[in-house]
Structures are given as structure tokens and as C-alpha cells.
XYZ file of N, CA, C and O in Angstrom:
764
model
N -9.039 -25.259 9.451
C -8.067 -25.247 8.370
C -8.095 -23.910 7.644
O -6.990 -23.442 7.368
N -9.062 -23.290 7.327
C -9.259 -22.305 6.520
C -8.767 -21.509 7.366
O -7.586 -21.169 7.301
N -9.640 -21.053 8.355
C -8.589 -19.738 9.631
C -7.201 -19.829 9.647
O -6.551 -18.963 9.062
N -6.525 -20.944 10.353
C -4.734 -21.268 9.917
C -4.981 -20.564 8.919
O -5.146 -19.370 9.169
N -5.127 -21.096 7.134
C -4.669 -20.362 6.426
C -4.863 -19.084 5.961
O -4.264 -18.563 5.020
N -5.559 -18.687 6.519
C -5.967 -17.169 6.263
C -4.803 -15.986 7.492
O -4.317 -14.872 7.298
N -4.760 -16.682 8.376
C -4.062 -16.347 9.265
C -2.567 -16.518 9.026
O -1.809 -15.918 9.787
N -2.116 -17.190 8.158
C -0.732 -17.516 7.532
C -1.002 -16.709 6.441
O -0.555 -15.685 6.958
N -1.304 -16.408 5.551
C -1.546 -15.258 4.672
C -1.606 -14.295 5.448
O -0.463 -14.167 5.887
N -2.426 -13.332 6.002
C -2.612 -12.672 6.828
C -0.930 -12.173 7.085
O -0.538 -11.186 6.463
N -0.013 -12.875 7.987
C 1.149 -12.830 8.830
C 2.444 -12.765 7.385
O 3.665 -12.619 7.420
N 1.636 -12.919 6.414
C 2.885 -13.133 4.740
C 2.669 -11.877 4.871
O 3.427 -11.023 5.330
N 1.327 -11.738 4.348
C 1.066 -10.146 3.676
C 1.845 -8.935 4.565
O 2.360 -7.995 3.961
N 1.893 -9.012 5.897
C 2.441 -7.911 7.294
C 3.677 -7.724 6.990
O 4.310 -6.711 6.692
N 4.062 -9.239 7.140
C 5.615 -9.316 6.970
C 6.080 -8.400 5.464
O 6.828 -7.423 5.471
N 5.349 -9.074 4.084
C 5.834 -8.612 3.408
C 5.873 -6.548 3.164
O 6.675 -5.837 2.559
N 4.543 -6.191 4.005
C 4.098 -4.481 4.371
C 5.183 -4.137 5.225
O 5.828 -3.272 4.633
N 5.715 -4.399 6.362
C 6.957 -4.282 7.281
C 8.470 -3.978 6.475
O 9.401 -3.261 6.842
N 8.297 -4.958 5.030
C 9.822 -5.109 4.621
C 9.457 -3.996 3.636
O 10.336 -3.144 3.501
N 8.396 -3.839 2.958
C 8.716 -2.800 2.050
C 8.679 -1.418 2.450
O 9.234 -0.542 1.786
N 7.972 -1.167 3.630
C 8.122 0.299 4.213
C 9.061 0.053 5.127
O 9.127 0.999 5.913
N 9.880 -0.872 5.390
C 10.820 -0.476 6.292
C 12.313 0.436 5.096
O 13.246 1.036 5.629
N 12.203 0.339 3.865
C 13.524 0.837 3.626
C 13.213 1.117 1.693
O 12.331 0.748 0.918
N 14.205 1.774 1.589
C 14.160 2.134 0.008
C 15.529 2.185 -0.686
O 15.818 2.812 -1.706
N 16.258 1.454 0.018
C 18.170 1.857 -0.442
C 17.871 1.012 -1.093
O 16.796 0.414 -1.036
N 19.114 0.724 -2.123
C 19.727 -0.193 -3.296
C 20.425 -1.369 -3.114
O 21.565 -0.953 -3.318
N 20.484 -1.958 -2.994
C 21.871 -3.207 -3.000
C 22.848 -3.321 -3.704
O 22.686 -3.786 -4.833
N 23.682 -3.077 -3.424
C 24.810 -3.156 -4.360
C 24.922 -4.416 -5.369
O 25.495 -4.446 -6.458
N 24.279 -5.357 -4.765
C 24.651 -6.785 -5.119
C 23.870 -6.992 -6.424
O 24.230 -7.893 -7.182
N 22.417 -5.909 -6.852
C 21.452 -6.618 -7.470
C 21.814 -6.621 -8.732
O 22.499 -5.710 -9.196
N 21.461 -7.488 -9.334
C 21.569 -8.080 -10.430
C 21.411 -6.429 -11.478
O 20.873 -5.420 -11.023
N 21.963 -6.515 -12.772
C 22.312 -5.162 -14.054
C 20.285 -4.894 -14.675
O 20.371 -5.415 -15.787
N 19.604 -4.685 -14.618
C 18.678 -4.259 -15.343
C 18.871 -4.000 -16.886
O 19.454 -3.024 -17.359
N 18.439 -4.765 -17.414
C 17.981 -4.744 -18.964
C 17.557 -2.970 -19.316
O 16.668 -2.403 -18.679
N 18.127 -2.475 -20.098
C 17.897 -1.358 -20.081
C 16.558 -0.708 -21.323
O 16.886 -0.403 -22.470
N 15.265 -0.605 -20.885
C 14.367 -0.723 -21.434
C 13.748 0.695 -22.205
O 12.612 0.855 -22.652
N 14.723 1.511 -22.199
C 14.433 3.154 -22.662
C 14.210 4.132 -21.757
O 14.482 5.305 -22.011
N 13.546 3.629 -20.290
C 13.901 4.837 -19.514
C 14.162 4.995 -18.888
O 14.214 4.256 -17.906
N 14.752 6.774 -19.049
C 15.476 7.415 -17.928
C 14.918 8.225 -17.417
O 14.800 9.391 -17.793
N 14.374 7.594 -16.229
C 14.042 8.905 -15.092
C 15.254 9.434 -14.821
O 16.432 9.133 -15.014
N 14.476 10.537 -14.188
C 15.981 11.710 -13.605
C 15.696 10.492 -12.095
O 14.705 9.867 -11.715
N 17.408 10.628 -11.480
C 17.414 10.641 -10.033
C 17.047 11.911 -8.864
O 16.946 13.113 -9.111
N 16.937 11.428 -7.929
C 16.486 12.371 -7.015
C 16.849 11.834 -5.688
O 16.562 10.654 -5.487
N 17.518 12.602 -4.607
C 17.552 12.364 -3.139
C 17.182 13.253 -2.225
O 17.457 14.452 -2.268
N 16.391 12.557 -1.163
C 15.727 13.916 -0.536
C 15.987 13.251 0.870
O 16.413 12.113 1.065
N 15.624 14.243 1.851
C 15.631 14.127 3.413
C 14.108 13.654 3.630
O 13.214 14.196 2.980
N 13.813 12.569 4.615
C 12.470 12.518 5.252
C 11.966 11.523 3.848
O 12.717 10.993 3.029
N 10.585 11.482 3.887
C 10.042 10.386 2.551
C 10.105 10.660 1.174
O 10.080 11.809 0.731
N 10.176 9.782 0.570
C 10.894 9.561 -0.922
C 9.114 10.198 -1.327
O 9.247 10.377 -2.537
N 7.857 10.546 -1.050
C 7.400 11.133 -1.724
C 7.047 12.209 -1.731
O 6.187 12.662 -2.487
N 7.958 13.115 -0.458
C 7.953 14.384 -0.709
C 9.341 14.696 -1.689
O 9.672 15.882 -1.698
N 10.070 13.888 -2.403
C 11.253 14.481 -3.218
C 11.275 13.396 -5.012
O 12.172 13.127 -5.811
N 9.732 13.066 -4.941
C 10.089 12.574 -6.345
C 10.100 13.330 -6.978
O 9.866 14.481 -6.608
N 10.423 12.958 -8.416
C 10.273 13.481 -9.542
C 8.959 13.370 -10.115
O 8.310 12.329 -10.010
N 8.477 14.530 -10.797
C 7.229 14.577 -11.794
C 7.618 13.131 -12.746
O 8.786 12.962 -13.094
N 6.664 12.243 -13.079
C 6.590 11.780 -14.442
C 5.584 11.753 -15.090
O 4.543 12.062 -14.509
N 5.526 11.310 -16.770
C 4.462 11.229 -17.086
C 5.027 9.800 -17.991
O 4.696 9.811 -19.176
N 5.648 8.882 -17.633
C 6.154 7.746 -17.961
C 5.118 6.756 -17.533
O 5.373 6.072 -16.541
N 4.172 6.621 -18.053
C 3.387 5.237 -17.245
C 3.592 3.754 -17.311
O 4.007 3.295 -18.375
N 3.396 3.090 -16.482
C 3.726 1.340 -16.565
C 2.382 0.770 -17.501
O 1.236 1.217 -17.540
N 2.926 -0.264 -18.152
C 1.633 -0.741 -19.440
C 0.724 -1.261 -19.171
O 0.568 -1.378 -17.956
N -0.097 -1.710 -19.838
C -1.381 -1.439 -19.100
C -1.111 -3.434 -18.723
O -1.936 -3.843 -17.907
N -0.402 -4.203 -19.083
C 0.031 -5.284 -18.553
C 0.692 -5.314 -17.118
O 0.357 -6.219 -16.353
N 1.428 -4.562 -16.796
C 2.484 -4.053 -15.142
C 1.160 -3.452 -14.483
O 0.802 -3.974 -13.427
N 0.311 -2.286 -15.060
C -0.353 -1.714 -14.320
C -1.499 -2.544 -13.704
O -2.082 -2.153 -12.693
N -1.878 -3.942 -14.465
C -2.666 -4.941 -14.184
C -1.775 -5.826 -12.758
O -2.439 -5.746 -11.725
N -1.141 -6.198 -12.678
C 0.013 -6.765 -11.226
C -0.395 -5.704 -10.626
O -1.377 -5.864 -9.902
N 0.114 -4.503 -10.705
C 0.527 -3.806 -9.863
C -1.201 -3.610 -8.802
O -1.245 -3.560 -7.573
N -2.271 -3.545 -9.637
C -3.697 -3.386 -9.081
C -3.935 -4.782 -8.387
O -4.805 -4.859 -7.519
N -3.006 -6.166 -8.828
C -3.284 -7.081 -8.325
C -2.530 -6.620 -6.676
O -3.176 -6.208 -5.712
N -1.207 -6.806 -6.715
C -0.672 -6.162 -5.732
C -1.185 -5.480 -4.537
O -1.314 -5.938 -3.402
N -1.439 -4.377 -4.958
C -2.382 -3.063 -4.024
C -3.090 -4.048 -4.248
O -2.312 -4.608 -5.020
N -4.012 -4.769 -4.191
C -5.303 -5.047 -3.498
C -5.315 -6.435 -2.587
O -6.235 -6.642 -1.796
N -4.236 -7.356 -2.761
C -3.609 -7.990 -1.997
C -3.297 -6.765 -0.455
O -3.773 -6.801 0.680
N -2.482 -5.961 -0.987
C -2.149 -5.383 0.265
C -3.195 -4.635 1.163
O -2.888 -4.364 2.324
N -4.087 -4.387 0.795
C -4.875 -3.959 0.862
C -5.662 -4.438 2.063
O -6.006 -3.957 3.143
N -5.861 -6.076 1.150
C -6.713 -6.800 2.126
C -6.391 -7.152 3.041
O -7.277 -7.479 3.831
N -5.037 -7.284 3.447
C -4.138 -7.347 4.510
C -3.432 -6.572 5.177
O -2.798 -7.058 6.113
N -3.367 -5.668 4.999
C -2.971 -4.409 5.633
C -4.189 -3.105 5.958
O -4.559 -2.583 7.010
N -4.483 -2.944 4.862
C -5.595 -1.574 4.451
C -6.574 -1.480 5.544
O -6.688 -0.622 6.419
N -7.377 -2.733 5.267
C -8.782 -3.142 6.403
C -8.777 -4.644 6.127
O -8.662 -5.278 5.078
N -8.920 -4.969 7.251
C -9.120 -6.330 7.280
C -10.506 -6.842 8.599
O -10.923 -5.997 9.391
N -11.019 -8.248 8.606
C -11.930 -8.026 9.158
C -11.225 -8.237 11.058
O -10.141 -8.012 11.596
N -12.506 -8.749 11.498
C -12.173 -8.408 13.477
C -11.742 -9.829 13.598
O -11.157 -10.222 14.607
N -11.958 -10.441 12.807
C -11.026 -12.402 13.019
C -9.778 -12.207 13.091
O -9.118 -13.115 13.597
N -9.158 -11.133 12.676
C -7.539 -11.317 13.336
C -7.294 -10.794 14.592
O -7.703 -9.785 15.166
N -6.347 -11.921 14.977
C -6.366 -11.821 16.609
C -5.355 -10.747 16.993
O -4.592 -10.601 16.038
N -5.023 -9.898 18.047
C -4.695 -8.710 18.258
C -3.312 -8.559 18.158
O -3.068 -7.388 17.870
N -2.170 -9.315 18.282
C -1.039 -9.035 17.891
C -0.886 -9.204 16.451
O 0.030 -8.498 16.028
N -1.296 -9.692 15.815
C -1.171 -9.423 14.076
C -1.690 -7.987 13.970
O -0.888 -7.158 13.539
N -2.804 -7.617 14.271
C -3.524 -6.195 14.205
C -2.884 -5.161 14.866
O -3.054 -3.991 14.522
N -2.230 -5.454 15.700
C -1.070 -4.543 16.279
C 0.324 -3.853 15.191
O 0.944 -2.807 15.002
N 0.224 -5.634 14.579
C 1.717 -5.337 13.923
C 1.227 -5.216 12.538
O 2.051 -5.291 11.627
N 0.062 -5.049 12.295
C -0.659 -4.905 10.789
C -0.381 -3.124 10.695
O 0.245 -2.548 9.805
N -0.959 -2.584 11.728
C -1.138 -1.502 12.412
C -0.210 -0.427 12.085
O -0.274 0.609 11.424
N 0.724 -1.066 12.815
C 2.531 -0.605 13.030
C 2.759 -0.298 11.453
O 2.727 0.813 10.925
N 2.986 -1.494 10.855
C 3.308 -0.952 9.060
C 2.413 -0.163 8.982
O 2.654 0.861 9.622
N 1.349 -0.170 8.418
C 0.513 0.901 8.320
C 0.773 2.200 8.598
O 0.589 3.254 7.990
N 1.262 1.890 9.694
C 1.306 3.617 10.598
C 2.889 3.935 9.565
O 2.989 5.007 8.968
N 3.716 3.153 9.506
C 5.038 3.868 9.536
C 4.948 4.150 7.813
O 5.963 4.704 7.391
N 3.920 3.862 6.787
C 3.584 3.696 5.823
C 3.350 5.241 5.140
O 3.603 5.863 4.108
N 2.824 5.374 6.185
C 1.885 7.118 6.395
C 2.631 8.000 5.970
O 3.679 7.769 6.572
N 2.832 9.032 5.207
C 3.689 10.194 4.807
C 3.751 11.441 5.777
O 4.686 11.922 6.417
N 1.502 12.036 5.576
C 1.666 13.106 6.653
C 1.057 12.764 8.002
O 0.144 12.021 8.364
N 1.908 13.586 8.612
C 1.331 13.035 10.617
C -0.464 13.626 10.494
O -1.375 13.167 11.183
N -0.598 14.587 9.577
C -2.245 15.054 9.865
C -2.933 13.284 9.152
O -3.703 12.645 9.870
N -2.522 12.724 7.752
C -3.214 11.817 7.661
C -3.275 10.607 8.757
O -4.216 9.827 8.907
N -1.722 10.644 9.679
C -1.705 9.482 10.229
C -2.895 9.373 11.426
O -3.578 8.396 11.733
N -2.890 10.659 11.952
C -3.199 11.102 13.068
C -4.977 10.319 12.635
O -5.524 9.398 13.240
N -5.368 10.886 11.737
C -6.913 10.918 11.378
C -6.934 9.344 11.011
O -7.916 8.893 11.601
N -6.326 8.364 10.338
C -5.986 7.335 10.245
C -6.239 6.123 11.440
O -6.762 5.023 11.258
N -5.697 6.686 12.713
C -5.672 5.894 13.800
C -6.985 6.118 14.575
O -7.709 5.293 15.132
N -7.082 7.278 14.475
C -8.526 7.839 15.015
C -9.710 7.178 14.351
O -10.749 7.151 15.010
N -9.711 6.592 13.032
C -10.787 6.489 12.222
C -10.767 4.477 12.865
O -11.748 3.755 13.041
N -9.434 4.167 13.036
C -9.286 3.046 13.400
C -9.824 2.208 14.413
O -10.136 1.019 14.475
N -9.843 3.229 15.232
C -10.449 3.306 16.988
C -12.052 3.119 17.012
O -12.741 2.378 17.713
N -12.338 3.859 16.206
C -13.900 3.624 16.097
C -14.018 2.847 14.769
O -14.800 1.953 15.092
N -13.801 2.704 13.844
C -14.458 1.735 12.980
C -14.101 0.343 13.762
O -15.022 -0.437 14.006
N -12.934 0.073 14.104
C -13.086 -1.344 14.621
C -13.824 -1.642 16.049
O -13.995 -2.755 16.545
N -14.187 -0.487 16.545
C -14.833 -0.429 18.334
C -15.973 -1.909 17.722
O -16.413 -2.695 18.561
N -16.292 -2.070 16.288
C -17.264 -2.919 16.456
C -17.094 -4.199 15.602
O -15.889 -4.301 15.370
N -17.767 -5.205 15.040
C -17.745 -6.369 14.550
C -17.242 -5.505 12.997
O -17.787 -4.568 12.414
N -16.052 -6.243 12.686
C -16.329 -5.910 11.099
C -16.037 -7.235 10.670
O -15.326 -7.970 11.355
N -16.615 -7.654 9.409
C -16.413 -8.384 8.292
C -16.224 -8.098 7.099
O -17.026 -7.201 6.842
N -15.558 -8.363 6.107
C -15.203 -7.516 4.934
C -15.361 -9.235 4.221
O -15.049 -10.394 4.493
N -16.106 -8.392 3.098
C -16.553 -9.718 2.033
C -16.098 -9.702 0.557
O -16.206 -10.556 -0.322
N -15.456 -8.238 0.558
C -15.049 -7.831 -1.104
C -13.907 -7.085 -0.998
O -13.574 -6.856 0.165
N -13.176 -6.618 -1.892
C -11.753 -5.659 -1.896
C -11.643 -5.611 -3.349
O -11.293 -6.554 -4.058
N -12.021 -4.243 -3.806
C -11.636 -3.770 -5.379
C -10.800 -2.779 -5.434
O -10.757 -1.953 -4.522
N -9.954 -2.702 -6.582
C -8.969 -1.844 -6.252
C -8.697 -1.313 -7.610
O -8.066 -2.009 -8.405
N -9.135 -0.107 -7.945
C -8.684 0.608 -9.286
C -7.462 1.546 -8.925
O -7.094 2.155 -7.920
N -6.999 1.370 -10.250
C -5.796 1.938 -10.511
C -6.509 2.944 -11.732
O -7.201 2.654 -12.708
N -5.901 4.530 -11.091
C -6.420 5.295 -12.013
C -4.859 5.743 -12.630
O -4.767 5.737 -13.858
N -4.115 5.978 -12.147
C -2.603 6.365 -12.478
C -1.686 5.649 -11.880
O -1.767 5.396 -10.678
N -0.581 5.184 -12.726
C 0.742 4.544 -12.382
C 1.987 4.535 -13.511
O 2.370 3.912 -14.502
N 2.378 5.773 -12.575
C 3.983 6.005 -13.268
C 5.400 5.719 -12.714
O 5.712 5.614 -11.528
N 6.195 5.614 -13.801
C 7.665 5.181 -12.907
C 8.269 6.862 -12.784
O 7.989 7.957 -13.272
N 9.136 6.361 -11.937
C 9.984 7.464 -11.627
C 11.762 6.846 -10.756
O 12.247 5.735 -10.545
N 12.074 7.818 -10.574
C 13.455 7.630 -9.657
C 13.850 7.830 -8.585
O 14.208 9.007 -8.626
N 14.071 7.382 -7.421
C 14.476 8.001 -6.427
C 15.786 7.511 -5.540
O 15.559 6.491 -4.888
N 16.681 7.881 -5.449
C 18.195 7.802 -5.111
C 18.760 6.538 -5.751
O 19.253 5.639 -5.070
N 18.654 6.485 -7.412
C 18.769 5.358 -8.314
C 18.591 4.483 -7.960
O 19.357 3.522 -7.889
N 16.837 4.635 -7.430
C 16.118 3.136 -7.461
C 15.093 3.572 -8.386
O 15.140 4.781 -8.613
N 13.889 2.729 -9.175
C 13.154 2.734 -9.390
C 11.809 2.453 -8.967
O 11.214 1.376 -8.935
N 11.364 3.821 -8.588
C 10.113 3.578 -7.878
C 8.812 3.815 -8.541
O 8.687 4.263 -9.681
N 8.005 3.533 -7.866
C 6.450 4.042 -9.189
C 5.680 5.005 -7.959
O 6.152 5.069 -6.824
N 4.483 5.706 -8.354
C 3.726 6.708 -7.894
C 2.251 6.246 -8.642
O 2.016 6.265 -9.850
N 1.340 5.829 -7.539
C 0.176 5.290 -7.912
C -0.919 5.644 -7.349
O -1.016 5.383 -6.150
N -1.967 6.281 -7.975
C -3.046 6.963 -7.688
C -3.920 5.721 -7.858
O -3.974 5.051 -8.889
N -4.720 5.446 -6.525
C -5.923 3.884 -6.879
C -7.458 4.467 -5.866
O -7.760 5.569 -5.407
N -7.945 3.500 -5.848
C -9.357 3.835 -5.709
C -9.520 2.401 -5.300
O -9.594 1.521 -6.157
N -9.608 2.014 -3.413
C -9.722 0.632 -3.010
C -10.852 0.858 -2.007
O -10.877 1.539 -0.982
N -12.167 -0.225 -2.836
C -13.643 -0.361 -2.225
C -13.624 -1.517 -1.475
O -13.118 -2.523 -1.972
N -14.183 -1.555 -0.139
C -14.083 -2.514 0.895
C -15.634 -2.564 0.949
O -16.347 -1.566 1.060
N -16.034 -3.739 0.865
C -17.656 -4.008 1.752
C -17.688 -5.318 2.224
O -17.080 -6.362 1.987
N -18.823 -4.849 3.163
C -18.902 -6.259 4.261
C -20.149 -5.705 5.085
O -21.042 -4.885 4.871
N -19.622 -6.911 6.583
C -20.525 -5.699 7.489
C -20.353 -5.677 8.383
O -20.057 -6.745 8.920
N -20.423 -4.220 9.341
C -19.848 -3.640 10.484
C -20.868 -3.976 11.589
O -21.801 -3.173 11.579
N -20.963 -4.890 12.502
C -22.169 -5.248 13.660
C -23.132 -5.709 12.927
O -24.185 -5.150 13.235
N -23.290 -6.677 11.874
C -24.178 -7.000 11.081
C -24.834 -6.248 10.731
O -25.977 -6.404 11.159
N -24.614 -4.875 9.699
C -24.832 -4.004 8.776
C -23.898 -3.435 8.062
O -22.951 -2.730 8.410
N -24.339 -3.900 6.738
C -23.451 -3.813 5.322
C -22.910 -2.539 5.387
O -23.594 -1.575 5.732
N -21.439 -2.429 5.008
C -20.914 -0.799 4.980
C -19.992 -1.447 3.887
O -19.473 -2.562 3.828
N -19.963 -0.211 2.919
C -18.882 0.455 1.923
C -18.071 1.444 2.237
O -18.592 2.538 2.452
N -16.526 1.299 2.345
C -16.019 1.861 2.747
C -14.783 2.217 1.518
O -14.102 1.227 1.250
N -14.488 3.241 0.900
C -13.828 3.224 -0.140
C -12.463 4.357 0.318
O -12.514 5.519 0.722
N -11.725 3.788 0.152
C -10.297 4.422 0.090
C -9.589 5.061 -1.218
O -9.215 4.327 -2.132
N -9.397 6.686 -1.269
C -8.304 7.202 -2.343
C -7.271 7.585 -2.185
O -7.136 8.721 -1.731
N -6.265 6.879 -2.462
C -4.689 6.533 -2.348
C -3.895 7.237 -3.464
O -4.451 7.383 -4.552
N -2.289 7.811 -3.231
C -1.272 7.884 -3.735
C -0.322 7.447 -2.946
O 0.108 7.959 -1.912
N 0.099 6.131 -3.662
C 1.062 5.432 -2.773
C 2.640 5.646 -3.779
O 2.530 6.172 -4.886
N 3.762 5.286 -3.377
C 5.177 4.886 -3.812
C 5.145 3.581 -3.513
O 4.978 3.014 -2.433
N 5.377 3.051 -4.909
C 5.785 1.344 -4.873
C 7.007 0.784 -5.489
O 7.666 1.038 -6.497
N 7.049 0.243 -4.877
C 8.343 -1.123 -5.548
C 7.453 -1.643 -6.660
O 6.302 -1.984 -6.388
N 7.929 -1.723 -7.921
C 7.718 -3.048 -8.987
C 9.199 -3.703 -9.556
O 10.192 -3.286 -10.152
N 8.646 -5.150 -8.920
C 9.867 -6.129 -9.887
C 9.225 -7.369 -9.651
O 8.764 -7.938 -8.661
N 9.342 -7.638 -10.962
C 8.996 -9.450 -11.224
C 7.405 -9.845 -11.175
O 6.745 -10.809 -10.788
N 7.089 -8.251 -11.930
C 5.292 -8.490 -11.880
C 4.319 -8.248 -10.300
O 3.092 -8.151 -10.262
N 5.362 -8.184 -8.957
C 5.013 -7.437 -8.109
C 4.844 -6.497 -7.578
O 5.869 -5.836 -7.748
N 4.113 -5.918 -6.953
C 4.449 -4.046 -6.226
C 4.199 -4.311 -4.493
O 3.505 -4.918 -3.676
N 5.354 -3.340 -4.651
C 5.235 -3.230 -2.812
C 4.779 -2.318 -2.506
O 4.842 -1.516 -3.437
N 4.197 -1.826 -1.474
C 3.955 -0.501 -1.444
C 5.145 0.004 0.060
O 5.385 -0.525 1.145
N 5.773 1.628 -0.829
C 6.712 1.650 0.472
C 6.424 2.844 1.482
O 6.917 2.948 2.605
N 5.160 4.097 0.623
C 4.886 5.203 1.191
C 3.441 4.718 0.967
O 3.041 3.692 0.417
N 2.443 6.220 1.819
C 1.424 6.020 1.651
C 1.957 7.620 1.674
O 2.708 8.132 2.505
N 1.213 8.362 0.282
C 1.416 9.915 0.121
C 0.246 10.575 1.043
O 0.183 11.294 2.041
N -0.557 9.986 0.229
C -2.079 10.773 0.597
C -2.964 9.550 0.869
O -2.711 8.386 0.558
N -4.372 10.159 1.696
C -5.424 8.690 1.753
C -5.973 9.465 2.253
O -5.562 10.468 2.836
N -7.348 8.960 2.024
C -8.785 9.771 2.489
C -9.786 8.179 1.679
O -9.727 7.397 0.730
N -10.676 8.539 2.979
C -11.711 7.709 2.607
C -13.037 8.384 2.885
O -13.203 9.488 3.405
N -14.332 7.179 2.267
C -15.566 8.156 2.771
C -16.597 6.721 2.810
O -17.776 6.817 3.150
């Protein structure tokens, strides 16, 4: 029972990593936004929305910025690293978002490589923390996007020996309705 559901979570979380890096346009349809004081500038660029944001120094409160750390670390645990119990076509297609997530080909490149050998062995992951050191809004082709600097600690253990594995992120996210998506991955380095 527990596997099913972890494995149905698991296949939410992908799905939901797939839909938010698959796209960043607007809908015409969506509902008027309450207009809450700010105005980012717009911005449109060629290639990823985080090589053409805008600077801000507009931050989300420290209530949004609390979701939003809930968020990222949800995604995290399901996308980021997860342990060797998922069976290989989820990890394929966990993978895939991931990859298309990626901003530069040098991070992706080192990314997949790091992938190859950390999973060559047993992993288990027993924890997922996720600080949020910065999170600002901004604009990009009159959507509202955010730019989030976090700090996500993984431990468990790799062939039955405990490893910490900590990730530093600047991602582009979706926030609405107390959620964040994540739709870029700017930068990432771990150690």
C-alpha cells in the first residue's frame, strides 16, 4: 500500500515537473488579477525566460516565501533526487523534466554525468530540506514569474552509507494559489 502510494505521488509530482517546464505563455482565458501594487517591468526574450528577466528587488512575504519552500521541496523530492525504489520508466521520465528544466548545456551536461554515477548504486534518501535564501517576483512576457535562490539538503544512504548531498539552486517559478512550479533551473551545483 505504501509503495502504490508513494509511487502515485511520485508520477503527480513528474507530471506536475513536465507541465511546468514544458511552457511559460499566458492564457488568454485567465481569470483579471487583483491588482496588488506591483509592477514589474515586462520582458521577452529568445531561448529561456532566465536568461531575459528582469532585475528585482520586489520580494514575496515571508508567508508566499513559506509555500513557495514548501513547493521546491516537494519538487525536489520528486524530481531533484529521489531514492533507487522508483522503477525505471518514472526515472526516465523524472529525468527528461529535469533535463529540459536545465538552463546551461555545461550544467546539464555535468548534471547527467553526476547522475550516472551517483545512482550506479543503492540510494535511499530519508530527509529533504529546502531553504529559501531569496525569492523575488518579476515579469516575463506579462506573466508573473519569481526568481529563487534555495539551498536543498538530501540525506540518506548510498549502498548502505549515509551521504549528504546538498544542492544550490536559482530556479524561475510559477506562484499561484500558494503554489510554485518550478519552470527553469538557472544555475545548480552541488557538493
Amino acid at each position: 500500500m505504501k509503495k502504490s502510494f508513494l509511487r502515485a505521488v511520485s508520477l503527480l509530482l513528474i507530471v506536475l515537473a513536465l507541465t511546468a517546464c514544458g511552457g511559460s505563455g499566458e492564457n488568454e482565458n485567465d481569470a483579471e488579477k487583483v491588482d496588488d501594487g506591483y509592477q514589474g517591468r515586462d520582458t521577452k526574450g529568445y531561448g529561456h525566460m532566465y536568461d531575459h528577466m528582469p532585475d528585482s528587488n520586489v520580494s514575496y512575504s515571508e508567508e508566499d516565501t513559506e509555500h513557495i519552500r514548501q513547493s521546491i521541496n516537494a519538487w525536489a523530492e520528486g524530481v531533484l533526487l529521489s531514492g533507487s525504489d522508483v522503477d525505471e520508466e518514472t526515472r526516465q521520465m523524472t529525468e527528461q523534466g529535469l533535463y529540459e528544466c536545465i538552463v546551461s548545456e555545461d550544467d546539464l551536461e555535468r548534471v547527467k554525468e553526476d547522475r550516472k554515477v551517483f545512482y550506479s548504486g543503492n540510494v535511499q534518501v530519508s530527509q529533504t530540506n529546502t531553504e529559501v535564501t531569496r525569492a523575488v517576483r518579476t515579469r516575463y512576457d506579462k506573466k508573473d514569474v519569481g526568481e529563487v535562490d534555495c539551498t536543498v539538503t538530501f540525506e540518506g544512504l548510498r549502498d548502505g552509507q549515509p551521504f549528504v548531498r546538498i544542492y544550490s539552486l536559482t530556479l524561475v517559478i510559477s506562484y499561484e494559489n500558494q503554489s510554485a512550479s518550478v519552470y527553469e533551473i538557472g544555475e545548480i551545483d552541488w557538493k
